[in-house]
């Protein structure tokens, strides 16, 4: 997932379609967008004061400031004054990208009835920089496609893994809280298809948790769901092909953006290939019959899964390890906690 590859056409599309869509900056959204809340400032009348960015669209923003700050004093003198709001994002090399957006103050209210804080609504005086448009636009697009394109499926192979920012198709899954190794076969916004050792009739209806590791963003997290359907893999009586339906509320925003990035890039590439007479689709809507030609059985045990702060790149695994229940693996905790930005300790 990369914010740096957004084209001018995409940026124009984002601005035209999403300019009035507003994002509230929860802790999880801050992490996904790589926004540094400690580098957000409001500048007016030659002074610069820190503030909390509560929400933003491509046309306006809402900030929280202290009523004892110089910024609040200046705004009280002139309620329609012009100010500059500083944004700061972090790029893939952990370097800051900061810029100012020229705004007009259009509303000032007490924040949640307190006298110590005020929430100020700012209206942009011009189209904001492309960096802001690409980040917010991609975020909103992923949220909408999560609803509108939830059934489009990505077949997992070496090419799609690379584009998704994943190292391998092997993962760990918890079925009814029992950890096992599994093989990812396809992914979508709404679910996945995996292979694991087991009997289908004993898997259907069970709660399931599936672990994902994305090396491009150094993230590891779990998505929970249920098993609506399972069947034996063709020609095997020990390996099941399992369909996973995610619990909607458990899908992290980062996962949505990885899937969205792949699907939208595929769509553009497909249109280019179609115009050139080249065929090679990667995404299907109900491809449930794909069966790998060979499954090699190995006896290696999975390593204990622990809470992950960063993901180190690993080499691609040749073949598929034996899929079996392992009692020694501890459940992996979610790495992100939703929390309103106003509750953060700055």
PDB file of C-alpha atoms in Angstrom, residues 53-284:
ATOM      1  CA  UNK A  53      -7.161  17.832  14.420  1.00  0.00           C
ATOM      2  CA  UNK A  54     -10.574  16.379  15.223  1.00  0.00           C
ATOM      3  CA  UNK A  55     -11.776  15.741  11.649  1.00  0.00           C
ATOM      4  CA  UNK A  56     -11.109  16.749   8.062  1.00  0.00           C
ATOM      5  CA  UNK A  57     -12.515  16.585   4.576  1.00  0.00           C
ATOM      6  CA  UNK A  58     -11.059  18.046   1.392  1.00  0.00           C
ATOM      7  CA  UNK A  59     -12.983  21.275   1.940  1.00  0.00           C
ATOM      8  CA  UNK A  60     -12.906  21.845   5.691  1.00  0.00           C
ATOM      9  CA  UNK A  61     -11.452  20.784   9.020  1.00  0.00           C
ATOM     10  CA  UNK A  62     -12.423  20.866  12.679  1.00  0.00           C
ATOM     11  CA  UNK A  63      -9.744  21.521  15.277  1.00  0.00           C
ATOM     12  CA  UNK A  64      -9.732  21.615  19.065  1.00  0.00           C
ATOM     13  CA  UNK A  65      -7.795  24.410  20.806  1.00  0.00           C
ATOM     14  CA  UNK A  66      -7.443  25.661  24.367  1.00  0.00           C
ATOM     15  CA  UNK A  67      -9.411  28.761  25.260  1.00  0.00           C
ATOM     16  CA  UNK A  68      -6.304  30.148  26.981  1.00  0.00           C
ATOM     17  CA  UNK A  69      -4.181  29.864  23.830  1.00  0.00           C
ATOM     18  CA  UNK A  70      -3.126  32.805  21.705  1.00  0.00           C
ATOM     19  CA  UNK A  71      -4.909  31.286  18.691  1.00  0.00           C
ATOM     20  CA  UNK A  72      -8.260  31.372  20.489  1.00  0.00           C
ATOM     21  CA  UNK A  73      -7.641  34.959  21.589  1.00  0.00           C
ATOM     22  CA  UNK A  74      -6.907  36.030  18.020  1.00  0.00           C
ATOM     23  CA  UNK A  75      -9.993  34.255  16.687  1.00  0.00           C
ATOM     24  CA  UNK A  76     -12.190  35.890  19.296  1.00  0.00           C
ATOM     25  CA  UNK A  77     -11.006  39.275  18.072  1.00  0.00           C
ATOM     26  CA  UNK A  78     -11.954  38.428  14.477  1.00  0.00           C
ATOM     27  CA  UNK A  79     -14.325  35.471  14.096  1.00  0.00           C
ATOM     28  CA  UNK A  80     -13.964  35.474  10.287  1.00  0.00           C
ATOM     29  CA  UNK A  81     -10.180  35.749  10.215  1.00  0.00           C
ATOM     30  CA  UNK A  82      -7.906  33.796   7.862  1.00  0.00           C
ATOM     31  CA  UNK A  83      -5.586  31.181   9.372  1.00  0.00           C
ATOM     32  CA  UNK A  84      -3.213  28.467   8.146  1.00  0.00           C
ATOM     33  CA  UNK A  85      -3.630  24.875   9.318  1.00  0.00           C
ATOM     34  CA  UNK A  86      -0.498  22.736   9.284  1.00  0.00           C
ATOM     35  CA  UNK A  87      -0.804  19.023   8.430  1.00  0.00           C
ATOM     36  CA  UNK A  88       2.039  16.539   8.921  1.00  0.00           C
ATOM     37  CA  UNK A  89       2.110  13.045   7.398  1.00  0.00           C
ATOM     38  CA  UNK A  90       4.871  10.432   7.549  1.00  0.00           C
ATOM     39  CA  UNK A  91       6.080   8.886   4.272  1.00  0.00           C
ATOM     40  CA  UNK A  92       7.329   5.339   3.641  1.00  0.00           C
ATOM     41  CA  UNK A  93      10.854   6.350   4.649  1.00  0.00           C
ATOM     42  CA  UNK A  94       9.602   7.738   7.980  1.00  0.00           C
ATOM     43  CA  UNK A  95      10.234  11.270   6.797  1.00  0.00           C
ATOM     44  CA  UNK A  96       7.694  14.037   7.545  1.00  0.00           C
ATOM     45  CA  UNK A  97       5.572  15.571   4.796  1.00  0.00           C
ATOM     46  CA  UNK A  98       4.185  18.838   6.109  1.00  0.00           C
ATOM     47  CA  UNK A  99       2.254  21.666   4.490  1.00  0.00           C
ATOM     48  CA  UNK A 100      -0.124  24.497   5.372  1.00  0.00           C
ATOM     49  CA  UNK A 101      -3.707  24.877   4.156  1.00  0.00           C
ATOM     50  CA  UNK A 102      -5.161  28.395   3.997  1.00  0.00           C
ATOM     51  CA  UNK A 103      -8.521  28.515   5.809  1.00  0.00           C
ATOM     52  CA  UNK A 104     -11.249  30.819   7.063  1.00  0.00           C
ATOM     53  CA  UNK A 105     -12.766  30.485  10.522  1.00  0.00           C
ATOM     54  CA  UNK A 106     -16.503  29.894  10.137  1.00  0.00           C
ATOM     55  CA  UNK A 107     -17.562  28.647  13.574  1.00  0.00           C
ATOM     56  CA  UNK A 108     -16.292  28.506  17.184  1.00  0.00           C
ATOM     57  CA  UNK A 109     -18.083  26.505  19.882  1.00  0.00           C
ATOM     58  CA  UNK A 110     -17.255  25.162  23.359  1.00  0.00           C
ATOM     59  CA  UNK A 111     -15.991  21.596  23.117  1.00  0.00           C
ATOM     60  CA  UNK A 112     -18.425  19.224  24.869  1.00  0.00           C
ATOM     61  CA  UNK A 113     -19.677  22.027  27.036  1.00  0.00           C
ATOM     62  CA  UNK A 114     -16.314  22.784  28.621  1.00  0.00           C
ATOM     63  CA  UNK A 115     -14.878  26.245  29.121  1.00  0.00           C
ATOM     64  CA  UNK A 116     -11.258  25.087  28.699  1.00  0.00           C
ATOM     65  CA  UNK A 117     -11.530  23.818  25.116  1.00  0.00           C
ATOM     66  CA  UNK A 118     -13.173  25.060  21.926  1.00  0.00           C
ATOM     67  CA  UNK A 119     -13.886  23.306  18.627  1.00  0.00           C
ATOM     68  CA  UNK A 120     -13.237  25.503  15.608  1.00  0.00           C
ATOM     69  CA  UNK A 121     -14.600  24.813  12.123  1.00  0.00           C
ATOM     70  CA  UNK A 122     -12.275  25.905   9.311  1.00  0.00           C
ATOM     71  CA  UNK A 123     -13.200  26.182   5.634  1.00  0.00           C
ATOM     72  CA  UNK A 124     -10.437  25.775   3.028  1.00  0.00           C
ATOM     73  CA  UNK A 125     -10.005  28.832   0.823  1.00  0.00           C
ATOM     74  CA  UNK A 126      -8.654  26.803  -2.089  1.00  0.00           C
ATOM     75  CA  UNK A 127      -8.077  23.247  -3.226  1.00  0.00           C
ATOM     76  CA  UNK A 128      -5.714  21.595  -0.712  1.00  0.00           C
ATOM     77  CA  UNK A 129      -2.309  20.063  -1.628  1.00  0.00           C
ATOM     78  CA  UNK A 130      -2.246  16.747  -3.496  1.00  0.00           C
ATOM     79  CA  UNK A 131      -0.742  14.943  -0.477  1.00  0.00           C
ATOM     80  CA  UNK A 132      -3.886  15.613   1.540  1.00  0.00           C
ATOM     81  CA  UNK A 133      -6.199  14.728  -1.354  1.00  0.00           C
ATOM     82  CA  UNK A 134      -4.450  11.396  -2.031  1.00  0.00           C
ATOM     83  CA  UNK A 135      -4.439  10.277   1.608  1.00  0.00           C
ATOM     84  CA  UNK A 136      -7.998  11.207   2.472  1.00  0.00           C
ATOM     85  CA  UNK A 137      -9.277  10.183  -0.973  1.00  0.00           C
ATOM     86  CA  UNK A 138      -7.762   6.700  -0.814  1.00  0.00           C
ATOM     87  CA  UNK A 139      -9.042   6.258   2.737  1.00  0.00           C
ATOM     88  CA  UNK A 140     -12.613   7.173   1.779  1.00  0.00           C
ATOM     89  CA  UNK A 141     -12.479   5.105  -1.423  1.00  0.00           C
ATOM     90  CA  UNK A 142     -11.455   2.014   0.573  1.00  0.00           C
ATOM     91  CA  UNK A 143     -14.323   2.587   3.011  1.00  0.00           C
ATOM     92  CA  UNK A 144     -16.866   2.835   0.191  1.00  0.00           C
ATOM     93  CA  UNK A 145     -15.480  -0.119  -1.769  1.00  0.00           C
ATOM     94  CA  UNK A 146     -15.628  -2.194   1.429  1.00  0.00           C
ATOM     95  CA  UNK A 147     -19.400  -1.927   1.012  1.00  0.00           C
ATOM     96  CA  UNK A 148     -19.813  -1.724  -2.759  1.00  0.00           C
ATOM     97  CA  UNK A 149     -17.195  -4.254  -3.922  1.00  0.00           C
ATOM     98  CA  UNK A 150     -17.155  -6.677  -1.017  1.00  0.00           C
ATOM     99  CA  UNK A 151     -17.621  -9.798  -3.161  1.00  0.00           C
ATOM    100  CA  UNK A 152     -14.699  -9.261  -5.560  1.00  0.00           C
ATOM    101  CA  UNK A 153     -12.077 -11.878  -4.767  1.00  0.00           C
ATOM    102  CA  UNK A 154      -8.310 -11.841  -5.192  1.00  0.00           C
ATOM    103  CA  UNK A 155      -6.701 -15.191  -6.004  1.00  0.00           C
ATOM    104  CA  UNK A 156      -3.623 -15.603  -3.823  1.00  0.00           C
ATOM    105  CA  UNK A 157      -0.416 -16.337  -5.744  1.00  0.00           C
ATOM    106  CA  UNK A 158       3.124 -14.986  -5.747  1.00  0.00           C
ATOM    107  CA  UNK A 159       2.166 -12.020  -7.904  1.00  0.00           C
ATOM    108  CA  UNK A 160      -0.842 -10.966  -5.827  1.00  0.00           C
ATOM    109  CA  UNK A 161       1.054 -11.525  -2.560  1.00  0.00           C
ATOM    110  CA  UNK A 162       3.764  -9.133  -3.711  1.00  0.00           C
ATOM    111  CA  UNK A 163       1.249  -6.478  -4.703  1.00  0.00           C
ATOM    112  CA  UNK A 164      -0.669  -6.912  -1.452  1.00  0.00           C
ATOM    113  CA  UNK A 165       2.523  -6.437   0.549  1.00  0.00           C
ATOM    114  CA  UNK A 166       2.558  -9.974   1.989  1.00  0.00           C
ATOM    115  CA  UNK A 167       5.422 -12.467   2.069  1.00  0.00           C
ATOM    116  CA  UNK A 168       3.686 -15.824   1.902  1.00  0.00           C
ATOM    117  CA  UNK A 169       0.386 -17.637   1.582  1.00  0.00           C
ATOM    118  CA  UNK A 170       0.841 -19.544   4.839  1.00  0.00           C
ATOM    119  CA  UNK A 171      -0.819 -18.113   7.926  1.00  0.00           C
ATOM    120  CA  UNK A 172      -2.257 -19.052  11.319  1.00  0.00           C
ATOM    121  CA  UNK A 173      -5.946 -19.444  12.031  1.00  0.00           C
ATOM    122  CA  UNK A 174      -7.905 -20.079  15.220  1.00  0.00           C
ATOM    123  CA  UNK A 175     -10.970 -22.275  14.742  1.00  0.00           C
ATOM    124  CA  UNK A 176     -13.125 -22.277  17.867  1.00  0.00           C
ATOM    125  CA  UNK A 177     -10.005 -20.933  19.683  1.00  0.00           C
ATOM    126  CA  UNK A 178      -7.839 -23.848  18.499  1.00  0.00           C
ATOM    127  CA  UNK A 179      -4.772 -22.585  16.556  1.00  0.00           C
ATOM    128  CA  UNK A 180      -3.847 -24.237  13.264  1.00  0.00           C
ATOM    129  CA  UNK A 181      -1.739 -23.583  10.197  1.00  0.00           C
ATOM    130  CA  UNK A 182      -3.585 -22.712   7.003  1.00  0.00           C
ATOM    131  CA  UNK A 183      -3.050 -21.692   3.380  1.00  0.00           C
ATOM    132  CA  UNK A 184      -4.649 -18.515   2.002  1.00  0.00           C
ATOM    133  CA  UNK A 185      -6.347 -19.163  -1.348  1.00  0.00           C
ATOM    134  CA  UNK A 186      -8.325 -15.982  -1.969  1.00  0.00           C
ATOM    135  CA  UNK A 187      -9.120 -12.702  -0.209  1.00  0.00           C
ATOM    136  CA  UNK A 188     -11.823 -10.064  -0.421  1.00  0.00           C
ATOM    137  CA  UNK A 189     -13.194  -7.157   1.596  1.00  0.00           C
ATOM    138  CA  UNK A 190     -15.781  -9.455   3.179  1.00  0.00           C
ATOM    139  CA  UNK A 191     -13.964 -12.741   3.634  1.00  0.00           C
ATOM    140  CA  UNK A 192     -11.383 -15.286   2.555  1.00  0.00           C
ATOM    141  CA  UNK A 193     -10.948 -18.858   1.421  1.00  0.00           C
ATOM    142  CA  UNK A 194      -8.336 -20.982   3.170  1.00  0.00           C
ATOM    143  CA  UNK A 195      -7.164 -24.605   3.275  1.00  0.00           C
ATOM    144  CA  UNK A 196      -6.459 -26.490   6.473  1.00  0.00           C
ATOM    145  CA  UNK A 197      -6.472 -30.020   7.877  1.00  0.00           C
ATOM    146  CA  UNK A 198      -9.915 -30.927   9.146  1.00  0.00           C
ATOM    147  CA  UNK A 199     -13.312 -32.447   8.462  1.00  0.00           C
ATOM    148  CA  UNK A 200     -15.722 -29.943   6.844  1.00  0.00           C
ATOM    149  CA  UNK A 201     -18.827 -30.927   8.818  1.00  0.00           C
ATOM    150  CA  UNK A 202     -17.000 -30.179  12.077  1.00  0.00           C
ATOM    151  CA  UNK A 203     -15.850 -26.746  10.846  1.00  0.00           C
ATOM    152  CA  UNK A 204     -19.073 -25.213   9.521  1.00  0.00           C
ATOM    153  CA  UNK A 205     -20.557 -22.635  11.867  1.00  0.00           C
ATOM    154  CA  UNK A 206     -17.430 -22.332  14.006  1.00  0.00           C
ATOM    155  CA  UNK A 207     -16.008 -18.918  15.005  1.00  0.00           C
ATOM    156  CA  UNK A 208     -12.677 -18.215  13.346  1.00  0.00           C
ATOM    157  CA  UNK A 209      -9.804 -15.745  13.633  1.00  0.00           C
ATOM    158  CA  UNK A 210      -7.377 -15.268  10.747  1.00  0.00           C
ATOM    159  CA  UNK A 211      -3.980 -13.618  11.084  1.00  0.00           C
ATOM    160  CA  UNK A 212      -2.498 -11.265   8.456  1.00  0.00           C
ATOM    161  CA  UNK A 213       1.059  -9.905   8.204  1.00  0.00           C
ATOM    162  CA  UNK A 214       1.736  -7.008   5.828  1.00  0.00           C
ATOM    163  CA  UNK A 215       5.441  -6.298   5.393  1.00  0.00           C
ATOM    164  CA  UNK A 216       5.010  -3.066   3.422  1.00  0.00           C
ATOM    165  CA  UNK A 217       3.451  -1.325   6.428  1.00  0.00           C
ATOM    166  CA  UNK A 218       4.992  -3.522   9.168  1.00  0.00           C
ATOM    167  CA  UNK A 219       1.572  -4.471  10.506  1.00  0.00           C
ATOM    168  CA  UNK A 220       0.174  -7.668  11.944  1.00  0.00           C
ATOM    169  CA  UNK A 221      -3.424  -8.112  13.034  1.00  0.00           C
ATOM    170  CA  UNK A 222      -6.311 -10.554  13.328  1.00  0.00           C
ATOM    171  CA  UNK A 223      -9.663 -10.520  11.539  1.00  0.00           C
ATOM    172  CA  UNK A 224     -12.453 -12.548  13.145  1.00  0.00           C
ATOM    173  CA  UNK A 225     -15.432 -14.165  11.467  1.00  0.00           C
ATOM    174  CA  UNK A 226     -17.365 -17.386  11.001  1.00  0.00           C
ATOM    175  CA  UNK A 227     -17.268 -20.404   8.668  1.00  0.00           C
ATOM    176  CA  UNK A 228     -20.465 -20.508   6.563  1.00  0.00           C
ATOM    177  CA  UNK A 229     -19.257 -23.301   4.261  1.00  0.00           C
ATOM    178  CA  UNK A 230     -16.515 -25.916   3.982  1.00  0.00           C
ATOM    179  CA  UNK A 231     -15.846 -28.955   1.792  1.00  0.00           C
ATOM    180  CA  UNK A 232     -13.088 -31.480   1.245  1.00  0.00           C
ATOM    181  CA  UNK A 233     -10.408 -30.482  -1.210  1.00  0.00           C
ATOM    182  CA  UNK A 234     -10.850 -32.435  -4.441  1.00  0.00           C
ATOM    183  CA  UNK A 235      -9.081 -35.774  -4.173  1.00  0.00           C
ATOM    184  CA  UNK A 236      -8.317 -35.385  -0.452  1.00  0.00           C
ATOM    185  CA  UNK A 237     -10.096 -36.618   2.674  1.00  0.00           C
ATOM    186  CA  UNK A 238      -7.884 -34.834   5.178  1.00  0.00           C
ATOM    187  CA  UNK A 239      -7.769 -31.241   3.894  1.00  0.00           C
ATOM    188  CA  UNK A 240     -10.746 -28.895   3.887  1.00  0.00           C
ATOM    189  CA  UNK A 241     -11.414 -25.862   1.721  1.00  0.00           C
ATOM    190  CA  UNK A 242     -12.920 -23.378   4.159  1.00  0.00           C
ATOM    191  CA  UNK A 243     -14.880 -20.202   3.378  1.00  0.00           C
ATOM    192  CA  UNK A 244     -14.497 -17.408   5.933  1.00  0.00           C
ATOM    193  CA  UNK A 245     -17.047 -14.597   6.347  1.00  0.00           C
ATOM    194  CA  UNK A 246     -15.559 -11.692   8.317  1.00  0.00           C
ATOM    195  CA  UNK A 247     -17.348  -9.944  11.136  1.00  0.00           C
ATOM    196  CA  UNK A 248     -17.788  -6.472   9.614  1.00  0.00           C
ATOM    197  CA  UNK A 249     -16.694  -4.609  12.734  1.00  0.00           C
ATOM    198  CA  UNK A 250     -13.486  -6.618  13.079  1.00  0.00           C
ATOM    199  CA  UNK A 251     -11.946  -5.646   9.719  1.00  0.00           C
ATOM    200  CA  UNK A 252      -9.121  -3.107  10.280  1.00  0.00           C
ATOM    201  CA  UNK A 253      -8.926  -0.066   8.011  1.00  0.00           C
ATOM    202  CA  UNK A 254      -5.417  -1.043   6.954  1.00  0.00           C
ATOM    203  CA  UNK A 255      -6.715  -4.375   5.600  1.00  0.00           C
ATOM    204  CA  UNK A 256      -9.433  -2.540   3.653  1.00  0.00           C
ATOM    205  CA  UNK A 257      -6.841  -0.204   2.124  1.00  0.00           C
ATOM    206  CA  UNK A 258      -4.564  -3.075   1.066  1.00  0.00           C
ATOM    207  CA  UNK A 259      -7.465  -4.857  -0.652  1.00  0.00           C
ATOM    208  CA  UNK A 260      -8.707  -1.616  -2.194  1.00  0.00           C
ATOM    209  CA  UNK A 261      -5.249  -0.709  -3.495  1.00  0.00           C
ATOM    210  CA  UNK A 262      -4.968  -4.088  -5.239  1.00  0.00           C
ATOM    211  CA  UNK A 263      -8.468  -4.016  -6.745  1.00  0.00           C
ATOM    212  CA  UNK A 264      -8.280  -0.443  -8.034  1.00  0.00           C
ATOM    213  CA  UNK A 265      -4.787  -0.960  -9.484  1.00  0.00           C
ATOM    214  CA  UNK A 266      -5.965  -4.196 -11.116  1.00  0.00           C
ATOM    215  CA  UNK A 267      -8.938  -2.402 -12.623  1.00  0.00           C
ATOM    216  CA  UNK A 268      -6.685   0.221 -14.199  1.00  0.00           C
ATOM    217  CA  UNK A 269      -4.258  -2.410 -15.487  1.00  0.00           C
ATOM    218  CA  UNK A 270      -7.107  -4.554 -16.835  1.00  0.00           C
ATOM    219  CA  UNK A 271      -8.536  -1.619 -18.788  1.00  0.00           C
ATOM    220  CA  UNK A 272      -5.095  -0.903 -20.227  1.00  0.00           C
ATOM    221  CA  UNK A 273      -4.622  -4.560 -21.215  1.00  0.00           C
ATOM    222  CA  UNK A 274      -8.113  -4.753 -22.664  1.00  0.00           C
ATOM    223  CA  UNK A 275      -7.450  -1.754 -24.892  1.00  0.00           C
ATOM    224  CA  UNK A 276      -4.233  -3.448 -26.030  1.00  0.00           C
ATOM    225  CA  UNK A 277      -5.943  -6.819 -26.621  1.00  0.00           C
ATOM    226  CA  UNK A 278      -4.195  -8.566 -23.699  1.00  0.00           C
ATOM    227  CA  UNK A 279      -6.120 -10.915 -21.421  1.00  0.00           C
ATOM    228  CA  UNK A 280      -5.085 -11.849 -17.908  1.00  0.00           C
ATOM    229  CA  UNK A 281      -7.678 -11.228 -15.171  1.00  0.00           C
ATOM    230  CA  UNK A 282      -6.689 -11.789 -11.555  1.00  0.00           C
ATOM    231  CA  UNK A 283      -9.904 -10.974  -9.684  1.00  0.00           C
ATOM    232  CA  UNK A 284     -12.992 -13.196  -9.670  1.00  0.00           C
TER     233      UNK A 284
END
